[in-house]
Tab-separated table of C-alpha atoms in Angstrom:
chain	number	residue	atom	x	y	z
A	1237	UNK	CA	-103.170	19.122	186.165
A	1238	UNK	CA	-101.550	15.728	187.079
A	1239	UNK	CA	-98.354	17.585	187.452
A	1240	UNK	CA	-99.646	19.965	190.206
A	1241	UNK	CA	-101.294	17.203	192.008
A	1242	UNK	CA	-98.140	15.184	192.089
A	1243	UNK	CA	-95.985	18.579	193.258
A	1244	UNK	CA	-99.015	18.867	196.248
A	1245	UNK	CA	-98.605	15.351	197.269
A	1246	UNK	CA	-94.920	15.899	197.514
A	1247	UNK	CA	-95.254	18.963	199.909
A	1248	UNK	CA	-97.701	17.351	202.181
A	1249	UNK	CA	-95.444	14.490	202.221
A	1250	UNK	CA	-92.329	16.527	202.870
A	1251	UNK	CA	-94.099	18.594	205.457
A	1252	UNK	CA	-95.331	15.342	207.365
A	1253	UNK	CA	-91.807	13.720	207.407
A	1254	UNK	CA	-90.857	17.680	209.250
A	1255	UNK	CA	-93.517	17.088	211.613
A	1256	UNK	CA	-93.002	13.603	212.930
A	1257	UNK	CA	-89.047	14.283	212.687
A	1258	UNK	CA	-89.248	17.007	215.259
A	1259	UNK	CA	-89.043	15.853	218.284
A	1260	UNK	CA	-90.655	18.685	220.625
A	1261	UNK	CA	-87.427	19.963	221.925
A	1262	UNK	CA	-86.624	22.843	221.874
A	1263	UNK	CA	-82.752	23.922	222.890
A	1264	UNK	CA	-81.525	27.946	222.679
A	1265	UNK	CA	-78.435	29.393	222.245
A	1266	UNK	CA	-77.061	30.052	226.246
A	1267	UNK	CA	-77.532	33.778	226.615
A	1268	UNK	CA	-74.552	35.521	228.702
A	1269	UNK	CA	-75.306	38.765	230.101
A	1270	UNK	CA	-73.510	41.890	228.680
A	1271	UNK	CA	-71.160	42.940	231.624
A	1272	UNK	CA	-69.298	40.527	233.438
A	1273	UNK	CA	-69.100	40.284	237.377
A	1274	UNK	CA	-65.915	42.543	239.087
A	1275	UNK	CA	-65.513	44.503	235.453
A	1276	UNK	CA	-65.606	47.876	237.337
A	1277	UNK	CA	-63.128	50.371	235.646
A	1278	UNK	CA	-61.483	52.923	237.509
A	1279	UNK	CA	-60.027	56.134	236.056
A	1280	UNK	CA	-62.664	58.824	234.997
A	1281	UNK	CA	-62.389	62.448	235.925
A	1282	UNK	CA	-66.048	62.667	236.900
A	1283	UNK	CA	-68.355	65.467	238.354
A	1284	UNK	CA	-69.790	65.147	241.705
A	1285	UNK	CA	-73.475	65.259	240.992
A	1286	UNK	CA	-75.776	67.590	243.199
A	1287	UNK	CA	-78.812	66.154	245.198
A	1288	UNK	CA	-80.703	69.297	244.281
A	1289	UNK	CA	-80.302	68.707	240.181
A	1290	UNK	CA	-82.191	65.078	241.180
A	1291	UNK	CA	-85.460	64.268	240.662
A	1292	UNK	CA	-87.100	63.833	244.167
A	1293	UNK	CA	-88.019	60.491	245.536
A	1294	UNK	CA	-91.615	59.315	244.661
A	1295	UNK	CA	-93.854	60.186	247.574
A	1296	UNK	CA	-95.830	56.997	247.679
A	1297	UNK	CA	-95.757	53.127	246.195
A	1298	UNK	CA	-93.047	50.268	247.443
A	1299	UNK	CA	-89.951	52.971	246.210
A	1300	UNK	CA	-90.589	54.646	249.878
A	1301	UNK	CA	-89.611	51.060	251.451
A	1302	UNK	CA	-86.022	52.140	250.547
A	1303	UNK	CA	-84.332	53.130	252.928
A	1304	UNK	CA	-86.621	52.588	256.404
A	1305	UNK	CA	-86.051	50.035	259.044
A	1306	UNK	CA	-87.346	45.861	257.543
A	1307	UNK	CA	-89.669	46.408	260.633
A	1308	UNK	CA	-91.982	48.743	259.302
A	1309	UNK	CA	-92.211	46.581	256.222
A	1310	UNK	CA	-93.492	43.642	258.360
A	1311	UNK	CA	-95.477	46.068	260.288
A	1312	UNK	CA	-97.510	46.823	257.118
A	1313	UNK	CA	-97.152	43.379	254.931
A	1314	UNK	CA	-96.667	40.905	257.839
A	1315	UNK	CA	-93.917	38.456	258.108
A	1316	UNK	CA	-92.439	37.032	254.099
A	1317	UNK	CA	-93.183	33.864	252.790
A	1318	UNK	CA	-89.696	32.734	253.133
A	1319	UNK	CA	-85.956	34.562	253.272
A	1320	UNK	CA	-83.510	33.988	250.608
A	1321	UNK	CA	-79.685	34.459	251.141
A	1322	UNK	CA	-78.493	36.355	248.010
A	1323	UNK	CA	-75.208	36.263	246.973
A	1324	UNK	CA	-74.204	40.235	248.047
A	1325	UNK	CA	-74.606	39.362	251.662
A	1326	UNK	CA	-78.348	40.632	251.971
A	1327	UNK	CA	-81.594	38.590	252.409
A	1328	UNK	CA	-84.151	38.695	249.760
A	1329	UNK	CA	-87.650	39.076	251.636
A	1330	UNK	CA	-90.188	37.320	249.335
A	1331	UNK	CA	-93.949	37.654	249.301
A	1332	UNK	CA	-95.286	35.433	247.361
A	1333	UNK	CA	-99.524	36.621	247.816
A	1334	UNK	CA	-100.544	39.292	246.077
A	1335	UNK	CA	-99.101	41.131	245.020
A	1336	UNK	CA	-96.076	39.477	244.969
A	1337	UNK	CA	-92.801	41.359	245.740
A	1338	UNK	CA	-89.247	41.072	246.907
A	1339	UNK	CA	-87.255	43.257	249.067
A	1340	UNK	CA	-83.441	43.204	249.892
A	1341	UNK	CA	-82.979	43.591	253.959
A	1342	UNK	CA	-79.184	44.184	254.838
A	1343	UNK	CA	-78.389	44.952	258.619
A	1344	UNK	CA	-82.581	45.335	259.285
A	1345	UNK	CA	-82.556	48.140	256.225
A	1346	UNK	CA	-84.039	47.484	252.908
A	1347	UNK	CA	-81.419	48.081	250.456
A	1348	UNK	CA	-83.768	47.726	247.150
A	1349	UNK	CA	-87.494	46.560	246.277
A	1350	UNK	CA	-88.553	45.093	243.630
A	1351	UNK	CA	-92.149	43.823	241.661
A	1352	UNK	CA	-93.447	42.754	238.795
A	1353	UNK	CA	-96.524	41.884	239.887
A	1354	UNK	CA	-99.624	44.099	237.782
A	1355	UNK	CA	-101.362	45.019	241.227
A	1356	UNK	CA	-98.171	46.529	242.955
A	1357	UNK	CA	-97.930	50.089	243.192
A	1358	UNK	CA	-94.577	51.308	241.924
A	1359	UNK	CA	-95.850	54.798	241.415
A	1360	UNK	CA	-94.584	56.538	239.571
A	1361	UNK	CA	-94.712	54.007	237.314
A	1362	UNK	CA	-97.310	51.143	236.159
A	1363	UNK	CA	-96.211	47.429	235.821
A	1364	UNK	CA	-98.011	47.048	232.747
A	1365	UNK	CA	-97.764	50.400	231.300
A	1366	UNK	CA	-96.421	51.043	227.331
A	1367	UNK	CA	-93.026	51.405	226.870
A	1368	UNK	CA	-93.743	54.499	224.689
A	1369	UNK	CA	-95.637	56.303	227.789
A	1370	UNK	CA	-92.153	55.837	229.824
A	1371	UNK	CA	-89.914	57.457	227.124
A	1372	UNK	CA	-92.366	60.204	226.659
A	1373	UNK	CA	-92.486	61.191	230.371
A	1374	UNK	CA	-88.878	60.025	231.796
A	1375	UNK	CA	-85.508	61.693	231.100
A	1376	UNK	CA	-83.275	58.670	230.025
A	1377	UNK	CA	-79.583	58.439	230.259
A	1378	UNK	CA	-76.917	57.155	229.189
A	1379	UNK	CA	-74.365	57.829	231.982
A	1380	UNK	CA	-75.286	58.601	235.476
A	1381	UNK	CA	-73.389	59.311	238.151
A	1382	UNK	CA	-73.484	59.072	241.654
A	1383	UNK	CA	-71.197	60.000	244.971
A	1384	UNK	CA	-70.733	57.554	248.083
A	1385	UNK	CA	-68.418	59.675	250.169
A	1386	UNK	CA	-65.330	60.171	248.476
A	1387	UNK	CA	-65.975	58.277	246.014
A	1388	UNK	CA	-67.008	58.792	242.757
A	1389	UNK	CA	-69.415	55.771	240.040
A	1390	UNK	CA	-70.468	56.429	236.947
A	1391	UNK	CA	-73.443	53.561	235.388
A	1392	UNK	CA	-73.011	52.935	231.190
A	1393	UNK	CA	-76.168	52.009	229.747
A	1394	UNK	CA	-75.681	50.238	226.439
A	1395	UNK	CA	-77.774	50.556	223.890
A	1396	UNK	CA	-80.313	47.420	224.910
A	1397	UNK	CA	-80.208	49.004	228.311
A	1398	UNK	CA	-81.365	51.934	227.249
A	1399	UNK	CA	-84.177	50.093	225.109
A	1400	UNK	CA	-85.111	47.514	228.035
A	1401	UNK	CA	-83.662	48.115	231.048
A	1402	UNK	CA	-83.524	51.761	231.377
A	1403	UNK	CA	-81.963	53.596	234.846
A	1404	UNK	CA	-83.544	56.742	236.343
A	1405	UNK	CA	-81.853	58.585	239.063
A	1406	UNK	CA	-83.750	60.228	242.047
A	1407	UNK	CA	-82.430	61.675	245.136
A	1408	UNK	CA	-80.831	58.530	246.640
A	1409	UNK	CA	-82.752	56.520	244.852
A	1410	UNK	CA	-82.551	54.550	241.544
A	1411	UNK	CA	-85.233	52.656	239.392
A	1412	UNK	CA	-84.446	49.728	236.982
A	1413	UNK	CA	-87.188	49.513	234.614
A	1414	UNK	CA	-87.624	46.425	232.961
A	1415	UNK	CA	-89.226	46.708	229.090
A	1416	UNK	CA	-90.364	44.184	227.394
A	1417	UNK	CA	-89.679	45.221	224.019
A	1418	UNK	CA	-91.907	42.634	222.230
A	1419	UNK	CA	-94.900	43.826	224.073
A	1420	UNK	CA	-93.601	47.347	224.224
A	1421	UNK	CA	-94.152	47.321	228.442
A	1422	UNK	CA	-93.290	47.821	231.478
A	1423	UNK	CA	-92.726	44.487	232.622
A	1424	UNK	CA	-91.082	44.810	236.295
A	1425	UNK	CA	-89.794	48.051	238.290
A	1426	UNK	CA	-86.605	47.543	241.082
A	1427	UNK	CA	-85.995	50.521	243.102
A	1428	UNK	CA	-82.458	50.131	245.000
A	1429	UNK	CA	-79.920	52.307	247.183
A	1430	UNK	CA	-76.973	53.701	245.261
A	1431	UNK	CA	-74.584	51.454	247.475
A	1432	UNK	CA	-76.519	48.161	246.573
A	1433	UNK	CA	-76.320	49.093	242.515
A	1434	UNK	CA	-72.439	49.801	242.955
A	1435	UNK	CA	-72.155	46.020	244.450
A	1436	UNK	CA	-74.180	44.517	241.937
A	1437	UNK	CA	-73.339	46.172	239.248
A	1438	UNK	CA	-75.853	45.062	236.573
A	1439	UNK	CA	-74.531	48.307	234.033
A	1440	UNK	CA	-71.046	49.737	232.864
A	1441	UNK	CA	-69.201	50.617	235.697
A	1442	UNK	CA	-66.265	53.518	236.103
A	1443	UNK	CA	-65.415	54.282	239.502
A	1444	UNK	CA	-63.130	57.184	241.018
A	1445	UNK	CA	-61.270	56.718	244.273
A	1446	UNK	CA	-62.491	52.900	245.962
A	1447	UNK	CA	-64.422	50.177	244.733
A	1448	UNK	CA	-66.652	48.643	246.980
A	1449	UNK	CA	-65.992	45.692	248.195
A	1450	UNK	CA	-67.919	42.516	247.459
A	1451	UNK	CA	-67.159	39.429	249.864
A	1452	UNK	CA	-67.212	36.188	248.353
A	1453	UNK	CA	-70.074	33.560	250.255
A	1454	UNK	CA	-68.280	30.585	251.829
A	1455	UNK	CA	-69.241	27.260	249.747
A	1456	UNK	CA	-71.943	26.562	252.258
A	1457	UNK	CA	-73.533	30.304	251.415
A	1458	UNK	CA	-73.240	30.033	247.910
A	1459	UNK	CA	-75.122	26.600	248.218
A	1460	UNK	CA	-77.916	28.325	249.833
A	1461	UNK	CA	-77.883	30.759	246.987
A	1462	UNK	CA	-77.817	28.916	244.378
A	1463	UNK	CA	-81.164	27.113	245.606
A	1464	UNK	CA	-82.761	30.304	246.317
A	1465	UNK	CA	-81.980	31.419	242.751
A	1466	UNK	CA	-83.819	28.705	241.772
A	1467	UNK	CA	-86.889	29.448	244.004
A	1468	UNK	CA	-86.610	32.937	242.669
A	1469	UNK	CA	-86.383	31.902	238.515
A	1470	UNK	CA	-89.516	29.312	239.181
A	1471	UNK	CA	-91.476	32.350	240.877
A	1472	UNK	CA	-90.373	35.496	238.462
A	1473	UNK	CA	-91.064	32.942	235.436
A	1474	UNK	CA	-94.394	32.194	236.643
A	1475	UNK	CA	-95.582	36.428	237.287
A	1476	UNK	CA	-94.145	36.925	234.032
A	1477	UNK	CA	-96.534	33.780	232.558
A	1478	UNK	CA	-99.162	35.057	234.737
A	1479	UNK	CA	-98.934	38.811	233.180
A	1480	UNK	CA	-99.240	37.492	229.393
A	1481	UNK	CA	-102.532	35.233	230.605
A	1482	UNK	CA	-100.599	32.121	230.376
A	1483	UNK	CA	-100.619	29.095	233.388
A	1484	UNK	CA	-98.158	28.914	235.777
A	1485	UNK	CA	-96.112	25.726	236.020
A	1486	UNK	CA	-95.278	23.623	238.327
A	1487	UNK	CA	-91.848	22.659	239.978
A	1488	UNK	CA	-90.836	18.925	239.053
A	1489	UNK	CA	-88.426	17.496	241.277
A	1490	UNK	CA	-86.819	15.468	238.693
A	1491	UNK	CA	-86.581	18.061	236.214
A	1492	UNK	CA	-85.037	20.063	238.629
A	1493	UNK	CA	-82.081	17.853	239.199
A	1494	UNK	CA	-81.450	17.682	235.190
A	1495	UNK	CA	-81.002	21.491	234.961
A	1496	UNK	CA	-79.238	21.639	238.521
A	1497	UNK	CA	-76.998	18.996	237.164
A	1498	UNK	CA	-75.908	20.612	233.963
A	1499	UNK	CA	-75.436	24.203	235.267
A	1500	UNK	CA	-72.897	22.406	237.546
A	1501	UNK	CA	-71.334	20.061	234.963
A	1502	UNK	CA	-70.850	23.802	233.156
A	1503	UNK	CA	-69.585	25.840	235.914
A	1504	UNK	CA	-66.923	22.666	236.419
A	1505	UNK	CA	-66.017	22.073	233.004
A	1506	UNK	CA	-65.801	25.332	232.169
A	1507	UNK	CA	-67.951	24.964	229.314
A	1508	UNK	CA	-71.479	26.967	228.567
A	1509	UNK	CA	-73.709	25.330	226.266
A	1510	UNK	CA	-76.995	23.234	225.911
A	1511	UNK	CA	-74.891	19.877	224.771
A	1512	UNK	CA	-72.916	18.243	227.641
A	1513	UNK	CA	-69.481	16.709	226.496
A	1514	UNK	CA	-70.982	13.572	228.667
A	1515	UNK	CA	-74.875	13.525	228.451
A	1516	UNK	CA	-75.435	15.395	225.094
A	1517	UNK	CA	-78.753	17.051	224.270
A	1518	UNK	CA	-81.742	17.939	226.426
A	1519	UNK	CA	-83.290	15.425	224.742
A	1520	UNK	CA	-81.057	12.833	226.067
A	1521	UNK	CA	-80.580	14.287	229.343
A	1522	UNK	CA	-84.260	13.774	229.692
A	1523	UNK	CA	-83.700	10.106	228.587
A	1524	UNK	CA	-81.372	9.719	230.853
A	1525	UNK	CA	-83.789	11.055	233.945
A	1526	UNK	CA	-86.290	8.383	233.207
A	1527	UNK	CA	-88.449	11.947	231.514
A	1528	UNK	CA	-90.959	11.628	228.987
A	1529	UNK	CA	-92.289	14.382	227.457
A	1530	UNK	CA	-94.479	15.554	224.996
A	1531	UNK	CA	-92.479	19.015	224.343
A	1532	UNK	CA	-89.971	20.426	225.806
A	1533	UNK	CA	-87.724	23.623	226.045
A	1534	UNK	CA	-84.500	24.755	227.621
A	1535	UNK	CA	-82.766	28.875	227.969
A	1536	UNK	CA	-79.310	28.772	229.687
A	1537	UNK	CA	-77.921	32.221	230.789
A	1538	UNK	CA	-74.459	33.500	233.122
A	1539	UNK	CA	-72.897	35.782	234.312
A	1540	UNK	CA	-76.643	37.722	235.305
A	1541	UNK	CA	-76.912	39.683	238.685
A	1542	UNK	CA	-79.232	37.748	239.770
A	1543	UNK	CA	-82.795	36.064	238.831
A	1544	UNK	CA	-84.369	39.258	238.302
A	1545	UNK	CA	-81.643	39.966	235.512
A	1546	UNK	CA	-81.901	36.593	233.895
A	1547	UNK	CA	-85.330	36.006	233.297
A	1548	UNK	CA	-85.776	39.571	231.816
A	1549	UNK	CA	-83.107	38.773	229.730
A	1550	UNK	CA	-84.713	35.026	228.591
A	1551	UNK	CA	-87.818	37.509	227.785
A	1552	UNK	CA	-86.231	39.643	225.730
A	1553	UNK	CA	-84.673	37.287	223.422
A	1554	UNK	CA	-86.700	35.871	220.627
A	1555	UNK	CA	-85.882	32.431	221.187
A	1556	UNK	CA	-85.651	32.561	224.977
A	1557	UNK	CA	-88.956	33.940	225.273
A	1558	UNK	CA	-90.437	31.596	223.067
A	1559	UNK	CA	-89.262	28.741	225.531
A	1560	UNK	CA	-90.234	31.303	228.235
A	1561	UNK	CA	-93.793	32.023	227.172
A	1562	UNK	CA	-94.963	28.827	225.799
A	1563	UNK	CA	-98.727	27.984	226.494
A	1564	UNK	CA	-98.180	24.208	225.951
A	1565	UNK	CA	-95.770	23.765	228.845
A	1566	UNK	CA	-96.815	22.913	232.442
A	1567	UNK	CA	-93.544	21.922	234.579
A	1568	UNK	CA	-90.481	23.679	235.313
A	1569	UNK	CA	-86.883	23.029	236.717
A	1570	UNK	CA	-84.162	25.509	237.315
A	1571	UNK	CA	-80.918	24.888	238.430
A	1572	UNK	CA	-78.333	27.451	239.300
A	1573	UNK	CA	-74.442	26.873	240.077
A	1574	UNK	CA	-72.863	29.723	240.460
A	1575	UNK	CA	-73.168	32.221	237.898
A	1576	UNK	CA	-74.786	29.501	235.629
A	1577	UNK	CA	-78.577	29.709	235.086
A	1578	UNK	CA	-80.693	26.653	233.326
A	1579	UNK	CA	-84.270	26.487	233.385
A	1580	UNK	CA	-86.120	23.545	232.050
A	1581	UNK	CA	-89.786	23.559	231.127
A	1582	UNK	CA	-91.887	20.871	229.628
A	1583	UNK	CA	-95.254	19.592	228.423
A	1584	UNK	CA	-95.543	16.320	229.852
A	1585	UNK	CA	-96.959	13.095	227.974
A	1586	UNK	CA	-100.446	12.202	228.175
A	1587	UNK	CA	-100.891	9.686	231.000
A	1588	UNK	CA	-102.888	6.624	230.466
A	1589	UNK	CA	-106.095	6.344	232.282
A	1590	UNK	CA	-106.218	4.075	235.453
């Protein structure tokens, strides 16, 4: 008997020293996105596919922005909150009330749509509905191809693409459905022209004949995009938060500067990893930032499309979407340098009372 009580002292001992040893932070793996910006491949016989052997373009919901002059979206949803440069040459529209959704406007035309929000119609889907009900009723694909005049693209899917990020094809049309495979969900539906998915190019890509070309933004552009990135992270992170029934967080100043700061000091370096070679952990980069917290968690991605793309990724990894999904934490700070994502959240120390 003495023996076991000795062995149960030693555990709860053991398992105290893990619990006051941890410090609360929690740092993940960076997370680079499966294809690589300007990978197109060209070569590829091909098969110029028919508009006839497409499904036809959903009749109703945001998909039937696609397509029609920005000013009839204004006519019916009023003026965005704000306008984002992105880095493709388009503006994201963003409207933040509900239900919240964002729509790329290129030369007054919007190029793509896209929501995650539960109360947005993106018939014929459901934000929201099970995964299972989607592979039941949709034809999925592994290669689809589409024909810009003479020229000839072909999308990959992968197999997580197929899993969480499957592509459907409708008459000059596409959807991006966004799973969330722990939840088994639709999580978020982008509907986007043909053209617009060739220049982005978040799948595969083999192309016959041209590629299209993708200018570059001047340094003073890609400023501007890199700061509406982070608008965009801060308010896809929150819908997602808001869809699982957990608070949204708010945007620290000072927390935004430590992840703006180290997606630079990445991009720069060439390095991609949660230690700096000059201010170490997140822990001490939080030090360093006069930032006390009681928890705190950090997800790094690159090479993504764009903020749409990363998050969904964060969510479905394990360890990103723990960081990603946490109830405990209340602020947030993303920072985005080029094609370097980092997203800080924390759970702030009790303040003393006045």
């Amino acid at each position: 008997m003495k023996r076991i009580w000795k062995v149960a002292l030693l555990l709860v001992v053991v398992l105290a020293f893990f619990y006051f040893w941890d410090d609360g932070i929690r740092e993940n793996d960076p997370l680079e996105s499966p294809v690589k910006p300007g990978t197109a491949i060209s070569g590829g016989e091909g098969s110029q596919q028919q508009a006839g052997n497409m499904a036809p373009r959903p009749v109703r919901g945001i998909s039937t922005w696609v397509g029609q002059p920005a000013s009839k979206l204004t006519d019916k949803m009023g003026n965005p909150d704000r306008k984002d440069l992105s880095a493709y040459g388009f503006e994201w529209w963003i409207y933040n009330t509900k239900p919240m959704i964002m729509a790329g406007v290129a030369e007054g035309t919007v190029n793509q749509i896209y929501s995650g929000d539960r109360e947005a119609d993106v018939y014929p889907y459901v934000n929201g509905q099970s995964s299972e009900d989607i592979y039941r009723s949709s034809l999925i694909e592994s290669e689809l191809e589409v024909g810009v005049g003479e020229n000839q693209y072909t999308f990959v899917l992968n197999g997580e693409d197929v899993k969480n990020k499957m592509l459907i094809q409708y008459d000059g049309l596409f959807a991006q459905l966004y799973i969330d495979e722990t939840g088994e969900e639709l999580e978020g539906v982008r509907f986007i022209d043909p053209m617009t998915l060739v220049k982005q190019q978040p799948y595969d890509l083999f192309y016959k004949g041209e590629m299209v070309d993708v200018k570059k933004p001047s340094s003073d552009d890609q400023f501007a995009v890199d700061r509406a990135l982070e608008r965009q992270i801060l308010d896809i992170t929150n819908l997602y938060r808001t869809n699982h029934e957990l608070g949204r967080l708010k945007r620290d100043y000072r927390l935004q500067v430590v992840a703006r700061e180290h997606s630079k000091e990445m991009a720069l370096q060439n390095y991609f990893s949660q230690d700096s070679p000059t201010s170490g952990s997140l822990s001490n980069r939080l030090e360093l930032a006069g930032i006390t917290v009681k928890k705190a968690g950090e997800n790094i991605a690159l090479n993504y499309t764009d903020a749409i793309e990363a998050v969904h990724g964060w969510l479905n990894s394990p360890a990103h979407r723990e960081v990603l999904l946490d109830r405990d934490f209340s602020h947030i700070g993303t920072g985005v340098y080029g094609n370097y994502y980092t997203q800080n959240l924390i759970q702030e120390t009790e303040k003393p009372a006045p």
